[in-house]
Short mmCIF file of C-alpha atoms in Angstrom, two decimals:
data_model
loop_
_atom_site.label_atom_id
_atom_site.label_comp_id
_atom_site.label_asym_id
_atom_site.label_seq_id
_atom_site.Cartn_x
_atom_site.Cartn_y
_atom_site.Cartn_z
CA MET T 1397 0.00 0.00 0.00
CA LYS T 1398 2.86 2.35 0.82
CA SER T 1399 4.40 1.75 -2.59
CA GLU T 1400 1.09 2.61 -4.28
CA LEU T 1401 0.98 5.98 -2.50
CA ALA T 1402 4.69 6.57 -3.16
CA LYS T 1403 4.07 6.37 -6.91
CA ILE T 1404 1.70 9.33 -6.58
CA ASN T 1405 3.74 11.46 -4.16
CA PRO T 1406 7.06 10.03 -2.93
CA ARG T 1407 7.83 13.08 -0.77
CA PHE T 1408 4.62 12.54 1.18
CA VAL T 1409 5.58 8.93 1.94
CA GLU T 1410 9.09 10.00 2.93
CA ARG T 1411 7.64 12.51 5.39
CA TYR T 1412 4.98 10.25 6.89
CA GLU T 1413 7.38 7.35 7.40
CA ARG T 1414 8.64 9.52 10.28
CA ILE T 1415 5.13 10.07 11.70
CA ASP T 1416 3.56 6.60 11.46
CA ASP T 1417 5.29 3.87 9.49
CA SER T 1418 3.08 1.02 10.65
CA GLU T 1419 1.69 -1.36 8.05
CA GLU T 1420 -1.83 -0.61 9.29
CA PHE T 1421 -1.40 3.13 8.76
CA TRP T 1422 -0.49 2.72 5.09
CA ARG T 1423 -3.18 0.09 4.54
CA TYR T 1424 -5.90 2.38 5.89
CA MET T 1425 -4.53 5.42 4.06
CA ALA T 1426 -5.05 3.55 0.78
CA LYS T 1427 -8.48 2.21 1.79
CA PRO T 1428 -11.66 4.09 0.73
CA LEU T 1429 -13.40 6.05 3.48
CA ARG T 1430 -16.66 4.60 4.76
CA PRO T 1431 -19.69 6.92 4.50
CA SER T 1432 -21.12 8.58 7.61
CA PHE T 1433 -23.74 11.18 8.46
CA ARG T 1434 -25.23 13.10 11.36
CA VAL T 1435 -28.92 13.52 12.15
CA ASN T 1436 -29.93 17.18 12.36
CA THR T 1437 -32.03 17.33 15.52
CA LEU T 1438 -33.20 20.84 14.65
CA LYS T 1439 -35.48 19.16 12.11
CA ALA T 1440 -36.13 15.60 13.30
CA SER T 1441 -35.44 13.13 16.09
CA VAL T 1442 -32.68 10.56 15.80
CA GLU T 1443 -35.18 7.73 16.30
CA ASP T 1444 -37.47 8.86 13.48
CA VAL T 1445 -34.62 9.32 11.02
CA VAL T 1446 -33.06 5.95 11.82
CA ARG T 1447 -36.45 4.30 11.36
CA SER T 1448 -36.84 6.01 7.97
CA LEU T 1449 -33.37 5.12 6.69
CA SER T 1450 -33.00 1.60 8.06
CA ASP T 1451 -34.93 -0.04 5.24
CA ARG T 1452 -32.52 1.48 2.67
CA PHE T 1453 -29.18 1.52 4.50
CA ASN T 1454 -27.25 -0.59 6.98
CA LEU T 1455 -26.51 1.81 9.82
CA GLU T 1456 -23.94 1.56 12.60
CA PRO T 1457 -23.92 4.07 15.48
CA ILE T 1458 -20.78 6.20 15.83
CA PRO T 1459 -19.60 5.62 19.43
CA TRP T 1460 -18.61 9.22 20.16
CA CYS T 1461 -21.60 11.01 18.58
CA LYS T 1462 -25.13 9.99 19.53
CA GLU T 1463 -26.53 11.66 16.38
CA GLY T 1464 -23.91 10.11 14.10
CA PHE T 1465 -24.01 6.92 12.02
CA PHE T 1466 -21.79 4.98 9.66
CA SER T 1467 -23.62 3.79 6.55
CA ASP T 1468 -22.98 1.09 3.96
CA LYS T 1469 -23.74 3.59 1.15
CA GLU T 1470 -23.58 7.33 0.54
CA VAL T 1471 -26.65 9.21 1.80
CA GLY T 1472 -26.14 12.42 -0.19
CA GLY T 1473 -28.81 11.53 -2.75
CA THR T 1474 -31.60 10.94 -0.24
CA ILE T 1475 -34.53 13.28 0.31
CA GLU T 1476 -33.52 13.41 3.98
CA HIS T 1477 -30.19 14.92 3.01
CA GLN T 1478 -31.69 17.32 0.47
CA ILE T 1479 -34.06 18.83 3.04
CA GLY T 1480 -31.44 19.03 5.80
CA VAL T 1481 -32.75 16.29 8.09
CA ILE T 1482 -29.36 14.62 7.85
CA PHE T 1483 -25.91 16.03 7.03
CA SER T 1484 -23.25 13.96 5.29
CA GLN T 1485 -20.23 14.39 7.57
CA GLU T 1486 -17.06 12.41 8.23
CA ALA T 1487 -17.22 10.63 11.59
CA SER T 1488 -14.05 12.04 13.16
CA SER T 1489 -14.99 15.57 12.08
CA MET T 1490 -17.99 15.36 14.45
CA ILE T 1491 -15.62 15.39 17.44
CA PRO T 1492 -14.59 19.09 17.47
CA ALA T 1493 -18.16 20.37 17.98
CA ILE T 1494 -18.72 17.77 20.73
CA ALA T 1495 -15.48 18.81 22.48
CA LEU T 1496 -16.51 22.47 22.16
CA ASP T 1497 -19.58 21.75 24.34
CA PRO T 1498 -21.72 24.68 23.16
CA LYS T 1499 -24.88 25.52 25.12
CA PRO T 1500 -28.04 27.48 24.27
CA ASN T 1501 -27.71 31.27 24.46
CA MET T 1502 -23.93 31.29 24.14
CA VAL T 1503 -22.01 33.49 21.70
CA VAL T 1504 -19.83 31.22 19.53
CA LEU T 1505 -17.19 31.98 16.92
CA ASP T 1506 -16.69 29.38 14.19
CA MET T 1507 -13.63 30.97 12.62
CA CYS T 1508 -13.20 28.71 9.55
CA ALA T 1509 -16.78 27.57 9.12
CA SER T 1510 -17.34 26.48 5.50
CA PRO T 1511 -18.80 24.14 4.33
CA GLY T 1512 -20.80 24.26 7.57
CA GLY T 1513 -20.90 20.70 8.94
CA LYS T 1514 -19.54 21.73 12.33
CA THR T 1515 -21.54 25.00 12.32
CA THR T 1516 -24.83 23.15 11.85
CA GLN T 1517 -23.77 20.65 14.52
CA ILE T 1518 -23.02 23.48 16.97
CA ALA T 1519 -26.42 25.06 16.18
CA GLN T 1520 -28.28 21.85 17.01
CA TYR T 1521 -26.45 21.55 20.35
CA MET T 1522 -27.42 25.19 21.03
CA LYS T 1523 -31.03 24.36 20.03
CA ASN T 1524 -31.00 27.38 17.72
CA GLU T 1525 -30.73 29.70 20.73
CA GLY T 1526 -27.89 32.22 21.03
CA CYS T 1527 -25.52 33.42 18.29
CA ILE T 1528 -22.92 31.78 16.07
CA VAL T 1529 -20.57 34.00 14.10
CA ALA T 1530 -19.89 31.70 11.14
CA ASN T 1531 -16.85 33.06 9.34
CA ASP T 1532 -14.85 32.10 6.30
CA VAL T 1533 -12.36 33.88 4.12
CA LYS T 1534 -13.44 33.25 0.51
CA TYR T 1535 -16.58 34.23 -1.38
CA ASP T 1536 -17.16 30.82 -2.97
CA ARG T 1537 -16.82 29.12 0.42
CA ILE T 1538 -19.30 31.58 1.94
CA ASN T 1539 -21.93 30.60 -0.64
CA ILE T 1540 -21.59 26.91 0.27
CA LEU T 1541 -21.76 27.77 3.98
CA ILE T 1542 -24.94 29.84 3.62
CA SER T 1543 -26.58 27.13 1.51
CA ASN T 1544 -25.93 24.46 4.15
CA LEU T 1545 -27.04 26.69 7.03
CA GLN T 1546 -30.31 27.41 5.25
CA ARG T 1547 -30.87 23.77 4.31
CA CYS T 1548 -30.38 22.68 7.92
CA GLY T 1549 -32.69 25.33 9.38
CA VAL T 1550 -29.99 27.22 11.30
CA THR T 1551 -31.40 30.60 12.32
CA ILE T 1552 -28.77 31.80 14.83
CA ALA T 1553 -25.76 32.10 12.50
CA ARG T 1554 -24.40 35.47 11.40
CA VAL T 1555 -22.16 34.85 8.39
CA THR T 1556 -19.02 36.96 7.98
CA MET T 1557 -16.26 36.95 5.37
CA LYS T 1558 -13.01 37.86 7.11
CA ASP T 1559 -9.48 36.59 7.50
CA GLY T 1560 -9.71 34.69 10.81
CA ARG T 1561 -6.92 36.83 12.28
CA PHE T 1562 -9.37 39.76 12.14
CA PHE T 1563 -11.11 38.47 15.28
CA LYS T 1564 -8.14 39.20 17.55
CA ARG T 1565 -9.60 42.69 17.97
CA TYR T 1566 -12.58 41.21 19.87
CA LYS T 1567 -10.81 40.48 23.13
CA ASN T 1568 -12.70 38.28 25.66
CA THR T 1569 -15.88 38.25 23.53
CA PHE T 1570 -16.88 34.66 22.78
CA ASP T 1571 -18.03 31.87 25.11
CA ARG T 1572 -16.77 29.29 22.62
CA VAL T 1573 -14.31 29.46 19.71
CA LEU T 1574 -13.85 26.75 17.10
CA ILE T 1575 -10.83 26.91 14.80
CA ASP T 1576 -11.11 24.06 12.33
CA ALA T 1577 -8.02 25.37 10.63
CA PRO T 1578 -7.03 25.26 6.98
CA CYS T 1579 -4.53 22.42 6.72
CA SER T 1580 -2.73 20.04 4.38
CA ASN T 1581 -5.78 17.72 4.34
CA VAL T 1582 -3.89 14.46 4.76
CA GLY T 1583 -6.90 12.97 6.55
CA MET T 1584 -8.92 13.44 3.36
CA ILE T 1585 -6.63 11.34 1.16
CA ARG T 1586 -8.91 8.38 1.84
CA LYS T 1587 -11.73 10.37 0.27
CA ASN T 1588 -9.82 11.57 -2.78
CA TYR T 1589 -6.25 10.99 -3.96
CA ARG T 1590 -6.09 14.56 -5.28
CA TYR T 1591 -5.17 15.60 -1.71
CA LEU T 1592 -2.19 13.26 -1.95
CA LYS T 1593 -1.13 14.75 -5.29
CA MET T 1594 -1.48 18.31 -3.92
CA TRP T 1595 0.48 17.68 -0.69
CA SER T 1596 3.81 19.51 -0.32
CA LEU T 1597 6.11 20.14 2.63
CA LYS T 1598 6.43 23.78 1.61
CA GLU T 1599 2.69 24.18 2.13
CA VAL T 1600 2.91 22.48 5.54
CA TYR T 1601 5.42 25.10 6.71
CA SER T 1602 3.26 27.92 5.33
CA LEU T 1603 0.10 26.54 6.91
CA SER T 1604 1.83 26.09 10.28
CA ARG T 1605 2.65 29.81 10.37
CA LEU T 1606 -0.95 30.71 9.53
CA GLN T 1607 -2.38 28.23 12.06
CA LYS T 1608 -0.29 29.77 14.86
CA GLU T 1609 -1.65 33.21 14.02
CA LEU T 1610 -5.23 31.92 13.88
CA VAL T 1611 -4.98 30.11 17.22
CA MET T 1612 -3.54 33.22 18.88
CA ALA T 1613 -6.35 35.38 17.46
CA GLY T 1614 -8.99 32.88 18.57
CA TYR T 1615 -7.55 32.66 22.07
CA ARG T 1616 -7.55 36.44 22.43
CA ALA T 1617 -11.23 36.52 21.39
CA LEU T 1618 -12.16 33.81 23.91
CA LYS T 1619 -13.76 34.83 27.21
CA PRO T 1620 -12.10 33.76 30.48
CA ASN T 1621 -13.43 30.31 31.47
CA GLY T 1622 -14.50 29.79 27.85
CA ILE T 1623 -13.53 26.83 25.66
CA MET T 1624 -11.65 26.93 22.38
CA VAL T 1625 -11.19 23.91 20.15
CA TYR T 1626 -8.40 23.78 17.59
CA SER T 1627 -8.70 21.00 15.01
CA THR T 1628 -7.28 19.85 11.68
CA CYS T 1629 -7.86 16.92 9.36
CA THR T 1630 -4.14 16.33 9.03
CA LEU T 1631 -1.41 14.54 11.00
CA ASP T 1632 1.79 16.57 10.63
CA PRO T 1633 3.10 17.70 14.05
CA LEU T 1634 3.96 21.12 12.55
CA GLU T 1635 0.24 21.73 12.01
CA ASN T 1636 -0.89 20.14 15.26
CA GLU T 1637 1.23 19.69 18.39
CA GLU T 1638 3.58 22.50 17.35
CA VAL T 1639 0.67 24.94 16.98
CA VAL T 1640 -0.68 23.99 20.41
CA ASP T 1641 2.83 24.21 21.91
CA TYR T 1642 3.17 27.71 20.41
CA LEU T 1643 -0.09 28.79 22.08
CA LEU T 1644 0.97 27.33 25.44
CA SER T 1645 4.37 29.04 25.19
CA ASN T 1646 2.93 32.49 24.44
CA THR T 1647 -0.24 32.64 26.59
CA ASP T 1648 -1.72 31.36 29.86
CA ALA T 1649 -3.82 28.79 27.94
CA LYS T 1650 -4.59 25.44 29.57
CA LEU T 1651 -5.38 22.16 27.81
CA LEU T 1652 -8.35 20.02 28.79
CA GLU T 1653 -8.74 16.26 28.37
CA ILE T 1654 -11.13 15.03 25.66
CA ASP T 1655 -13.01 12.20 27.31
CA LEU T 1656 -14.79 10.36 24.49
CA PRO T 1657 -15.04 6.66 23.51
CA VAL T 1658 -12.63 7.03 20.60
CA ASN T 1659 -9.45 5.07 19.85
CA ARG T 1660 -6.42 7.32 19.58
CA THR T 1661 -2.71 7.47 18.81
CA GLU T 1662 -0.28 8.96 21.33
CA PRO T 1663 0.37 12.65 20.56
CA ILE T 1664 3.86 13.51 19.35
CA THR T 1665 6.00 15.31 21.95
CA GLU T 1666 9.23 15.57 19.97
CA PHE T 1667 9.75 16.05 16.24
CA GLU T 1668 12.66 17.20 14.10
CA GLY T 1669 14.71 17.95 17.19
CA LYS T 1670 12.02 20.14 18.78
CA VAL T 1671 10.51 19.13 22.13
CA TYR T 1672 6.90 20.16 22.76
CA ASP T 1673 5.21 20.95 26.06
CA ASP T 1674 4.21 17.71 27.79
CA GLU T 1675 0.64 19.08 28.01
CA VAL T 1676 0.14 18.25 24.32
CA LYS T 1677 -0.43 14.67 25.50
CA LYS T 1678 -3.97 15.83 26.35
CA CYS T 1679 -4.68 16.42 22.65
CA LEU T 1680 -6.59 13.88 20.59
CA ARG T 1681 -4.55 12.48 17.68
CA ILE T 1682 -6.52 10.08 15.49
CA HIS T 1683 -4.84 8.05 12.77
CA PRO T 1684 -6.96 6.35 10.07
CA GLN T 1685 -6.48 2.85 11.48
CA ASP T 1686 -7.61 3.84 15.00
CA ASN T 1687 -11.33 3.99 14.16
CA ASP T 1688 -11.43 3.46 10.37
CA THR T 1689 -11.97 7.20 9.80
CA GLU T 1690 -10.09 10.18 8.43
CA GLY T 1691 -6.97 11.22 10.27
CA PHE T 1692 -7.79 14.04 12.69
CA PHE T 1693 -6.33 16.18 15.47
CA ILE T 1694 -8.27 18.00 18.20
CA ALA T 1695 -7.10 20.18 21.08
CA LYS T 1696 -9.47 21.46 23.77
CA ILE T 1697 -8.29 24.70 25.36
CA THR T 1698 -9.52 26.99 28.12
CA LYS T 1699 -8.56 30.48 29.29
CA PRO T 1700 -8.09 30.95 33.07
CA GLU T 1701 -9.76 33.93 34.74
#
């Protein structure tokens, strides 16, 4: 399997041999991603939707998300999806909104919101009560975001089009901040090999610099005692543990444990000669073979009073 991926992008394989060179990792990286979706409880109950879909699909509950299900087939063509009763969403990408723990009547910043899967998930946990500032940086991404918010019946989102670093001016403003950061998308290789073709180490370094600036801006905008979640769908330490280490080194931020029934890989505490703060062990690093999902990384952060 490794050799198959190396034919497409040998530099990627050379890099990731240093991150996870297990046979299972490469086997799952080359294996197609299984479909999954989340029930939108703003429009229907989980029980009713499962009853409706069970005669057409074999469903398996996702252990860490009570509204989430694996499916034997894609659900995007169903009427339930078209009217926003369900949302096609990768299983591990449901974790950031769960870790964020949003409540009704909070003020939430979703800094990199498009296409809106996590935004709609946050809205259902808030029961459409409160305010979500759903931001993204590009016009075409904003259109997709608005379309999905409307389809899912989200009425509490205020859509903005800003560079995420803009929000550093709103000091101590938001009860919750989600930064699902732009990344090198290695987790999505299982979905489409174009992400493998596009991968470059130069981009990883560039993204790491941007991610550090975004996480600092988000932390400044977070209220004391609030929760910020930083997540990526990639596995490079430069985009994950190093970003969290940078935040810990430059602020009074504290990491929180993510207590969910999810299999995980030990976070990386040393890479390329750099030693990271031992606190990064509290982060959630998910490799494809852990739960047969995308690769993912999630850090749960709080700001002391």
